[in-house]
């Protein structure tokens, strides 16, 4: 009975988990969301380091507070509060005639305010931004020092484009990557896209990680051989673009890097973001023979990284066209190599990026073609399963139970 109760509690916890996530201000601002397909609603969970009001905006634009659908609230006099606003210029938002949002939970503890609320995807209100499955929108965040809603000073910002609700699945049961991503002020744009994640058709998980392989780089971009790359970080005004996706079936993260240049490319993963400490590094390139490669390195300080004795990045494909290089590779979450950073589901990491635009000889990158994400990013987001069915009654309830059980099993790592 105790075991059964524990499972029921775990399922209840999982069922309210938020798949999408954006973090700002070094984690002081956290925006989470999840789609509620049964009621065609979206639920937001805001957590911000303040005891004043907190706010979320939704818009097709990301400049000058134009056409911004705003929800602001907090915790005051031992109770939650939330208002629906609209603004179309840099001024104090005005309350809507109708409040489209419903509070589901909230609290204030230790200088941190949390507020959860939900609203319909389409509220029927012209001043509310319609949330269409498969469409990307911008999110704005802000907070104040008091519960009097007004000017936010510098406590505000915008995200990159975000897909809040995935496009409808084409099959009856479609796995959906509810990817958690972190927006950072050091990148030019962040466009997380929690779209359906197909399983690679014929890429078996290796029982041991082979040494780096060489594959001729095609003269044109090859057909994708990996799962779609749902998450994106862009550095140096688009000269370095990182996409990634988590495959829960093989327990791997697929990486795709696109760089303006023809030299080597580096990607680092670490719990730190200073002086190259504890940095697990993949170095990829299209070499002078026209072959793509990826190699595994490790760094503990500001010096040339050393190659790992155990190579844990697996090359997928590469191409080089019109001065741009594209490389794809993957890595197991857990490699059992002490010089590799273990990637855990739901955990956040700093991303280091680096490249040499001209040389394929791995070495010093110069002072401008490298950097860190200022905030951490989730590489392996939690997986959910969307069941698209018209079945009602007992079968529908059974489908819901199976979905929750599959999420519980995925959480345990089986």
Coordinates of C-alpha atoms in Angstrom, one line a residue:
X1 CA 0.0 0.0 0.0
X2 CA 2.8 2.4 0.8
X3 CA 4.5 1.6 -2.5
X4 CA 1.2 2.2 -4.3
X5 CA 0.7 5.5 -2.5
X6 CA 4.2 6.6 -3.5
X7 CA 3.5 5.9 -7.1
X8 CA 0.2 7.8 -7.0
X9 CA 2.0 10.7 -5.4
X10 CA 4.7 10.6 -8.1
X11 CA 2.1 10.5 -10.8
X12 CA 0.3 13.5 -9.4
X13 CA 3.6 15.4 -9.3
X14 CA 4.5 14.4 -12.9
X15 CA 1.0 15.3 -14.2
X16 CA 1.5 18.9 -13.2
X17 CA 5.1 19.1 -14.5
X18 CA 5.9 22.0 -16.9
X19 CA 7.5 21.0 -20.2
X20 CA 8.5 24.4 -21.5
X21 CA 11.0 26.5 -19.5
X22 CA 12.8 29.8 -20.0
X23 CA 15.2 31.2 -17.4
X24 CA 16.5 34.8 -17.2
X25 CA 18.7 37.0 -15.0
X26 CA 20.9 34.1 -13.9
X27 CA 17.9 32.1 -12.7
X28 CA 16.2 35.0 -10.8
X29 CA 13.3 34.8 -13.4
X30 CA 11.8 31.5 -14.4
X31 CA 8.9 31.1 -16.8
X32 CA 7.4 27.6 -17.3
X33 CA 4.4 26.5 -19.3
X34 CA 2.4 23.4 -20.3
X35 CA -0.4 22.8 -22.8
X36 CA -3.6 21.4 -21.4
X37 CA -5.1 19.7 -24.5
X38 CA -8.3 18.5 -22.8
X39 CA -9.5 22.1 -22.2
X40 CA -7.4 23.8 -24.9
X41 CA -5.7 25.9 -22.3
X42 CA -2.1 26.8 -21.5
X43 CA -0.9 27.0 -17.9
X44 CA 2.0 29.3 -16.9
X45 CA 4.2 29.1 -13.8
X46 CA 6.1 32.2 -13.0
X47 CA 8.8 32.3 -10.3
X48 CA 10.7 35.5 -9.7
X49 CA 13.1 36.8 -7.0
X50 CA 11.0 39.6 -5.6
X51 CA 8.3 40.2 -3.1
X52 CA 6.5 42.6 -5.4
X53 CA 4.4 42.1 -8.5
X54 CA 5.5 39.8 -11.3
X55 CA 4.4 39.9 -14.9
X56 CA 4.3 37.9 -18.2
X57 CA 3.6 39.3 -21.7
X58 CA 2.8 37.4 -24.9
X59 CA 3.2 39.0 -28.3
X60 CA 3.9 38.6 -32.0
X61 CA 6.5 41.4 -31.6
X62 CA 9.5 42.0 -29.3
X63 CA 10.1 45.7 -29.3
X64 CA 8.6 48.7 -27.6
X65 CA 5.9 46.8 -25.7
X66 CA 3.8 46.7 -28.9
X67 CA 0.6 44.6 -28.9
X68 CA 1.6 43.0 -25.6
X69 CA -0.9 40.8 -23.8
X70 CA 0.1 41.2 -20.2
X71 CA -0.7 39.2 -17.0
X72 CA 0.6 40.7 -13.8
X73 CA 0.0 39.6 -10.2
X74 CA 1.6 38.3 -7.0
X75 CA 0.9 37.5 -3.4
X76 CA -0.5 40.2 -1.1
X77 CA -2.3 40.0 2.3
X78 CA -2.0 36.2 2.3
X79 CA -3.8 35.9 -1.0
X80 CA -2.9 35.6 -4.7
X81 CA -3.9 38.3 -7.2
X82 CA -3.8 38.5 -11.0
X83 CA -4.9 41.0 -13.6
X84 CA -5.2 40.9 -17.4
X85 CA -3.7 43.9 -19.2
X86 CA -2.9 45.1 -22.7
X87 CA -0.4 47.6 -23.9
X88 CA 0.6 48.8 -27.4
X89 CA 3.4 51.3 -26.5
X90 CA 6.0 52.1 -23.8
X91 CA 3.5 53.1 -21.2
X92 CA 1.7 51.6 -18.2
X93 CA -0.6 48.8 -19.5
X94 CA -4.4 49.2 -19.1
X95 CA -6.6 46.5 -17.7
X96 CA -8.7 44.5 -20.1
X97 CA -12.5 44.6 -19.9
X98 CA -12.4 40.8 -19.4
X99 CA -9.8 38.9 -17.4
X100 CA -8.9 35.8 -19.5
X101 CA -6.6 34.3 -16.8
X102 CA -7.5 32.0 -13.9
X103 CA -5.1 31.6 -10.9
X104 CA -4.3 28.0 -10.1
X105 CA -1.7 28.5 -7.3
X106 CA 0.7 31.0 -5.8
X107 CA 3.0 31.7 -2.9
X108 CA 5.6 34.1 -1.5
X109 CA 8.5 32.6 0.4
X110 CA 12.1 33.6 1.1
X111 CA 11.9 36.7 -1.1
X112 CA 10.6 34.7 -4.1
X113 CA 7.1 35.0 -5.6
X114 CA 5.5 32.2 -7.5
X115 CA 2.3 32.5 -9.5
X116 CA 0.5 29.9 -11.6
X117 CA -2.4 30.6 -13.9
X118 CA -4.1 29.4 -17.0
X119 CA -6.0 30.8 -20.0
X120 CA -7.6 29.5 -23.1
X121 CA -5.4 29.3 -26.3
X122 CA -8.1 31.4 -28.0
X123 CA -9.9 33.6 -25.5
X124 CA -12.0 35.4 -28.1
X125 CA -10.7 38.7 -26.8
X126 CA -9.1 41.0 -29.5
X127 CA -6.7 42.3 -26.8
X128 CA -5.5 38.8 -25.9
X129 CA -2.8 37.2 -28.1
X130 CA -4.1 34.0 -29.7
X131 CA -1.9 31.0 -29.1
X132 CA -2.0 28.8 -32.2
X133 CA -0.4 25.3 -32.1
X134 CA 2.8 25.3 -34.1
X135 CA 3.1 29.1 -34.1
X136 CA 6.0 30.9 -32.4
X137 CA 5.6 33.9 -30.1
X138 CA 7.7 36.2 -28.0
X139 CA 7.4 36.2 -24.2
X140 CA 8.1 39.3 -22.1
X141 CA 8.8 39.3 -18.4
X142 CA 9.0 42.0 -15.8
X143 CA 8.7 42.5 -12.0
X144 CA 8.4 45.2 -9.5
X145 CA 9.7 45.8 -5.9
X146 CA 6.3 46.3 -4.5
X147 CA 2.8 45.0 -5.1
X148 CA 1.8 48.3 -6.7
X149 CA 1.8 47.5 -10.5
X150 CA 3.7 50.1 -12.4
X151 CA 7.1 50.9 -13.7
X152 CA 9.6 48.0 -13.6
X153 CA 12.9 49.9 -13.9
X154 CA 15.5 47.5 -15.4
X155 CA 13.7 44.4 -14.2
X156 CA 12.3 43.3 -17.6
X157 CA 13.2 41.6 -20.9
X158 CA 12.0 39.6 -23.9
X159 CA 12.7 36.1 -25.0
X160 CA 13.4 34.9 -28.5
X161 CA 10.7 33.2 -30.5
X162 CA 9.1 30.4 -28.5
X163 CA 6.6 27.7 -29.6
X164 CA 4.3 27.4 -26.6
X165 CA 2.1 24.7 -28.1
X166 CA 3.4 22.0 -30.5
X167 CA 1.7 21.5 -33.9
X168 CA -0.9 18.7 -33.9
X169 CA 0.7 15.3 -34.2
X170 CA 0.0 13.5 -37.5
X171 CA -0.2 10.0 -35.9
X172 CA -2.4 8.6 -33.1
X173 CA 0.4 8.5 -30.5
X174 CA 3.2 11.0 -31.1
X175 CA 6.1 11.6 -28.7
X176 CA 6.5 15.2 -28.0
X177 CA 9.7 16.8 -26.7
X178 CA 8.7 19.3 -24.1
X179 CA 12.1 20.9 -24.2
X180 CA 13.4 23.1 -21.4
X181 CA 15.5 25.9 -22.6
X182 CA 17.2 28.8 -21.0
X183 CA 17.3 32.2 -22.7
X184 CA 20.5 34.2 -22.0
X185 CA 21.5 37.8 -22.4
X186 CA 24.8 36.8 -24.1
X187 CA 23.1 35.3 -27.1
X188 CA 21.5 37.2 -30.0
X189 CA 18.4 35.1 -30.1
X190 CA 16.9 32.0 -28.5
X191 CA 14.2 30.1 -30.3
X192 CA 13.2 27.0 -28.4
X193 CA 10.7 24.9 -30.4
X194 CA 9.0 22.1 -28.5
X195 CA 7.9 20.3 -31.7
X196 CA 7.3 16.5 -32.1
X197 CA 10.5 14.5 -31.9
X198 CA 10.6 11.5 -34.2
X199 CA 12.8 8.6 -33.3
X200 CA 15.7 8.1 -35.7
X201 CA 14.8 5.4 -38.2
X202 CA 18.0 3.4 -38.2
X203 CA 20.4 4.7 -35.7
X204 CA 21.0 2.0 -33.1
X205 CA 22.6 3.0 -29.8
X206 CA 26.1 1.6 -29.8
X207 CA 27.1 -0.7 -27.0
X208 CA 30.5 1.1 -26.8
X209 CA 31.4 4.4 -28.2
X210 CA 33.6 4.1 -31.3
X211 CA 36.7 6.2 -32.0
X212 CA 36.0 9.3 -34.2
X213 CA 35.1 8.3 -37.7
X214 CA 35.7 10.1 -40.9
X215 CA 32.9 10.5 -43.5
X216 CA 33.3 12.4 -46.7
X217 CA 31.6 15.8 -46.5
X218 CA 28.9 16.0 -49.2
X219 CA 29.0 18.9 -51.7
X220 CA 25.4 19.6 -50.8
X221 CA 23.5 19.4 -47.5
X222 CA 22.5 15.8 -46.9
X223 CA 19.1 14.6 -45.8
X224 CA 18.8 14.7 -42.0
X225 CA 19.9 11.5 -40.3
X226 CA 19.1 12.6 -36.7
X227 CA 16.0 13.7 -34.9
X228 CA 14.8 17.2 -35.6
X229 CA 16.7 19.8 -33.7
X230 CA 14.2 21.5 -31.6
X231 CA 16.2 23.9 -29.4
X232 CA 18.4 26.7 -30.6
X233 CA 21.0 29.2 -29.3
X234 CA 22.6 31.8 -31.6
X235 CA 25.9 33.5 -30.8
X236 CA 27.9 36.2 -32.4
X237 CA 25.0 37.6 -34.5
X238 CA 24.3 34.3 -36.1
X239 CA 27.9 33.2 -37.0
X240 CA 27.6 30.3 -34.5
X241 CA 24.3 28.5 -34.2
X242 CA 23.7 25.5 -31.9
X243 CA 20.6 23.3 -32.2
X244 CA 20.0 20.2 -30.0
X245 CA 17.4 17.6 -29.2
X246 CA 17.1 14.9 -26.6
X247 CA 16.2 11.4 -27.7
X248 CA 14.6 9.7 -24.7
X249 CA 14.6 6.2 -26.4
X250 CA 18.4 6.1 -26.9
X251 CA 19.2 8.4 -23.9
X252 CA 21.3 10.6 -26.3
X253 CA 21.5 14.3 -27.1
X254 CA 21.8 15.2 -30.8
X255 CA 23.8 18.3 -31.6
X256 CA 23.9 20.3 -34.8
X257 CA 26.2 23.3 -35.2
X258 CA 26.2 25.8 -38.1
X259 CA 29.1 28.2 -38.3
X260 CA 30.1 30.9 -40.7
X261 CA 33.6 29.7 -41.5
X262 CA 35.5 26.6 -42.8
X263 CA 37.8 25.9 -39.8
X264 CA 37.3 23.8 -36.7
X265 CA 34.3 24.2 -34.3
X266 CA 34.0 23.6 -30.6
X267 CA 31.2 23.0 -28.2
X268 CA 31.7 22.8 -24.4
X269 CA 29.4 21.6 -21.6
X270 CA 30.1 22.5 -18.0
X271 CA 28.6 23.3 -14.6
X272 CA 30.8 26.3 -14.5
X273 CA 31.3 29.3 -16.9
X274 CA 34.7 30.6 -16.1
X275 CA 38.3 29.9 -17.2
X276 CA 37.5 26.7 -19.1
X277 CA 37.1 24.8 -15.8
X278 CA 35.5 21.4 -15.9
X279 CA 34.7 21.7 -19.6
X280 CA 33.7 18.7 -21.6
X281 CA 34.5 19.6 -25.2
X282 CA 33.5 18.3 -28.7
X283 CA 35.8 19.5 -31.5
X284 CA 34.3 19.0 -35.0
X285 CA 35.4 20.0 -38.5
X286 CA 35.6 19.2 -42.1
X287 CA 39.3 18.4 -42.6
X288 CA 41.6 19.1 -45.6
X289 CA 40.6 15.8 -47.1
X290 CA 36.9 16.8 -47.1
X291 CA 36.0 14.4 -44.3
X292 CA 33.9 15.3 -41.3
X293 CA 35.1 14.4 -37.8
X294 CA 34.3 14.9 -34.1
X295 CA 36.7 14.4 -31.2
X296 CA 36.3 14.4 -27.4
X297 CA 38.4 16.8 -25.3
X298 CA 38.5 17.9 -21.7
X299 CA 39.8 21.1 -20.1
X300 CA 40.4 22.1 -16.5
X301 CA 42.0 25.6 -17.1
X302 CA 42.9 28.2 -19.7
X303 CA 45.1 26.0 -21.8
X304 CA 44.8 23.8 -24.9
X305 CA 42.4 21.0 -24.0
X306 CA 43.6 17.4 -23.9
X307 CA 42.0 14.7 -25.9
X308 CA 40.1 12.1 -23.9
X309 CA 41.4 8.5 -24.0
X310 CA 37.7 7.5 -24.3
X311 CA 35.9 9.1 -27.2
X312 CA 32.2 9.6 -26.4
X313 CA 30.9 11.9 -29.1
X314 CA 29.6 10.1 -32.1
X315 CA 29.9 11.7 -35.6
X316 CA 26.7 11.8 -37.7
X317 CA 27.2 14.0 -40.7
X318 CA 28.9 17.2 -41.9
X319 CA 28.8 19.5 -44.9
X320 CA 30.6 22.6 -46.1
X321 CA 29.0 25.0 -48.6
X322 CA 29.4 28.7 -49.5
X323 CA 31.7 29.4 -46.5
X324 CA 29.4 27.7 -44.0
X325 CA 30.2 24.5 -42.1
X326 CA 27.4 22.3 -40.6
X327 CA 28.3 19.4 -38.3
X328 CA 26.0 16.9 -36.5
X329 CA 27.0 14.6 -33.7
X330 CA 25.5 12.9 -30.6
X331 CA 26.4 11.8 -27.1
X332 CA 25.0 9.5 -24.4
X333 CA 23.7 11.2 -21.3
X334 CA 25.9 9.0 -19.2
X335 CA 29.2 7.9 -20.6
X336 CA 30.9 6.5 -17.5
X337 CA 33.9 8.6 -18.2
X338 CA 35.1 10.9 -15.4
X339 CA 36.3 13.4 -17.9
X340 CA 32.8 13.8 -19.4
X341 CA 30.1 15.9 -17.9
X342 CA 27.1 13.7 -17.1
X343 CA 24.0 15.1 -18.8
X344 CA 21.0 14.6 -16.5
X345 CA 17.4 15.0 -17.5
X346 CA 16.1 18.4 -16.4
X347 CA 19.4 19.7 -15.2
X348 CA 20.9 22.9 -16.5
X349 CA 24.4 23.4 -17.9
X350 CA 26.5 26.3 -19.3
X351 CA 27.3 26.1 -23.0
X352 CA 30.7 27.2 -24.2
X353 CA 31.0 28.0 -27.9
X354 CA 34.2 28.5 -30.0
X355 CA 35.4 28.3 -33.6
X356 CA 38.2 29.2 -35.9
X357 CA 36.8 30.6 -39.2
X358 CA 39.7 29.6 -41.3
X359 CA 41.9 26.9 -39.8
X360 CA 41.2 23.1 -39.4
X361 CA 44.2 22.8 -37.0
X362 CA 42.7 22.7 -33.5
X363 CA 44.4 25.3 -31.3
X364 CA 44.0 28.8 -30.0
X365 CA 40.7 30.4 -31.0
X366 CA 41.5 34.0 -30.7
X367 CA 39.8 36.5 -28.4
X368 CA 36.6 37.1 -30.2
X369 CA 35.4 33.7 -31.5
X370 CA 34.4 32.2 -28.2
X371 CA 32.2 32.7 -25.2
X372 CA 29.8 31.2 -22.7
X373 CA 26.1 31.3 -22.3
X374 CA 25.5 33.6 -19.3
X375 CA 22.7 31.4 -18.0
X376 CA 22.4 27.6 -18.0
X377 CA 20.4 25.6 -20.5
X378 CA 18.6 22.3 -20.2
X379 CA 20.0 19.8 -22.7
X380 CA 17.8 16.9 -21.9
X381 CA 14.2 18.1 -21.4
X382 CA 11.6 15.8 -19.8
X383 CA 9.6 13.8 -22.2
X384 CA 5.8 13.7 -22.4
X385 CA 3.5 11.8 -24.7
X386 CA 0.4 13.4 -26.3
X387 CA -2.4 11.0 -27.1
X388 CA -4.6 12.2 -29.9
X389 CA -7.8 10.3 -29.8
X390 CA -11.6 10.7 -30.0
X391 CA -12.2 7.8 -27.6
X392 CA -14.3 8.7 -24.6
X393 CA -15.3 6.9 -21.4
X394 CA -13.2 4.1 -20.0
X395 CA -10.7 3.9 -22.9
X396 CA -10.0 7.6 -22.6
X397 CA -9.3 7.3 -18.9
X398 CA -7.0 4.3 -19.6
X399 CA -5.1 6.3 -22.1
X400 CA -4.5 9.1 -19.6
X401 CA -3.3 6.5 -17.0
X402 CA -0.9 5.0 -19.6
X403 CA 0.5 8.4 -20.4
X404 CA 1.1 9.2 -16.7
X405 CA 2.7 5.7 -16.2
X406 CA 5.0 6.2 -19.2
X407 CA 6.1 9.6 -17.8
X408 CA 6.8 8.0 -14.4
X409 CA 8.9 5.3 -16.0
X410 CA 10.8 7.9 -18.0
X411 CA 11.5 9.8 -14.8
X412 CA 13.0 6.7 -13.1
X413 CA 15.3 6.2 -16.1
X414 CA 14.1 2.8 -17.2

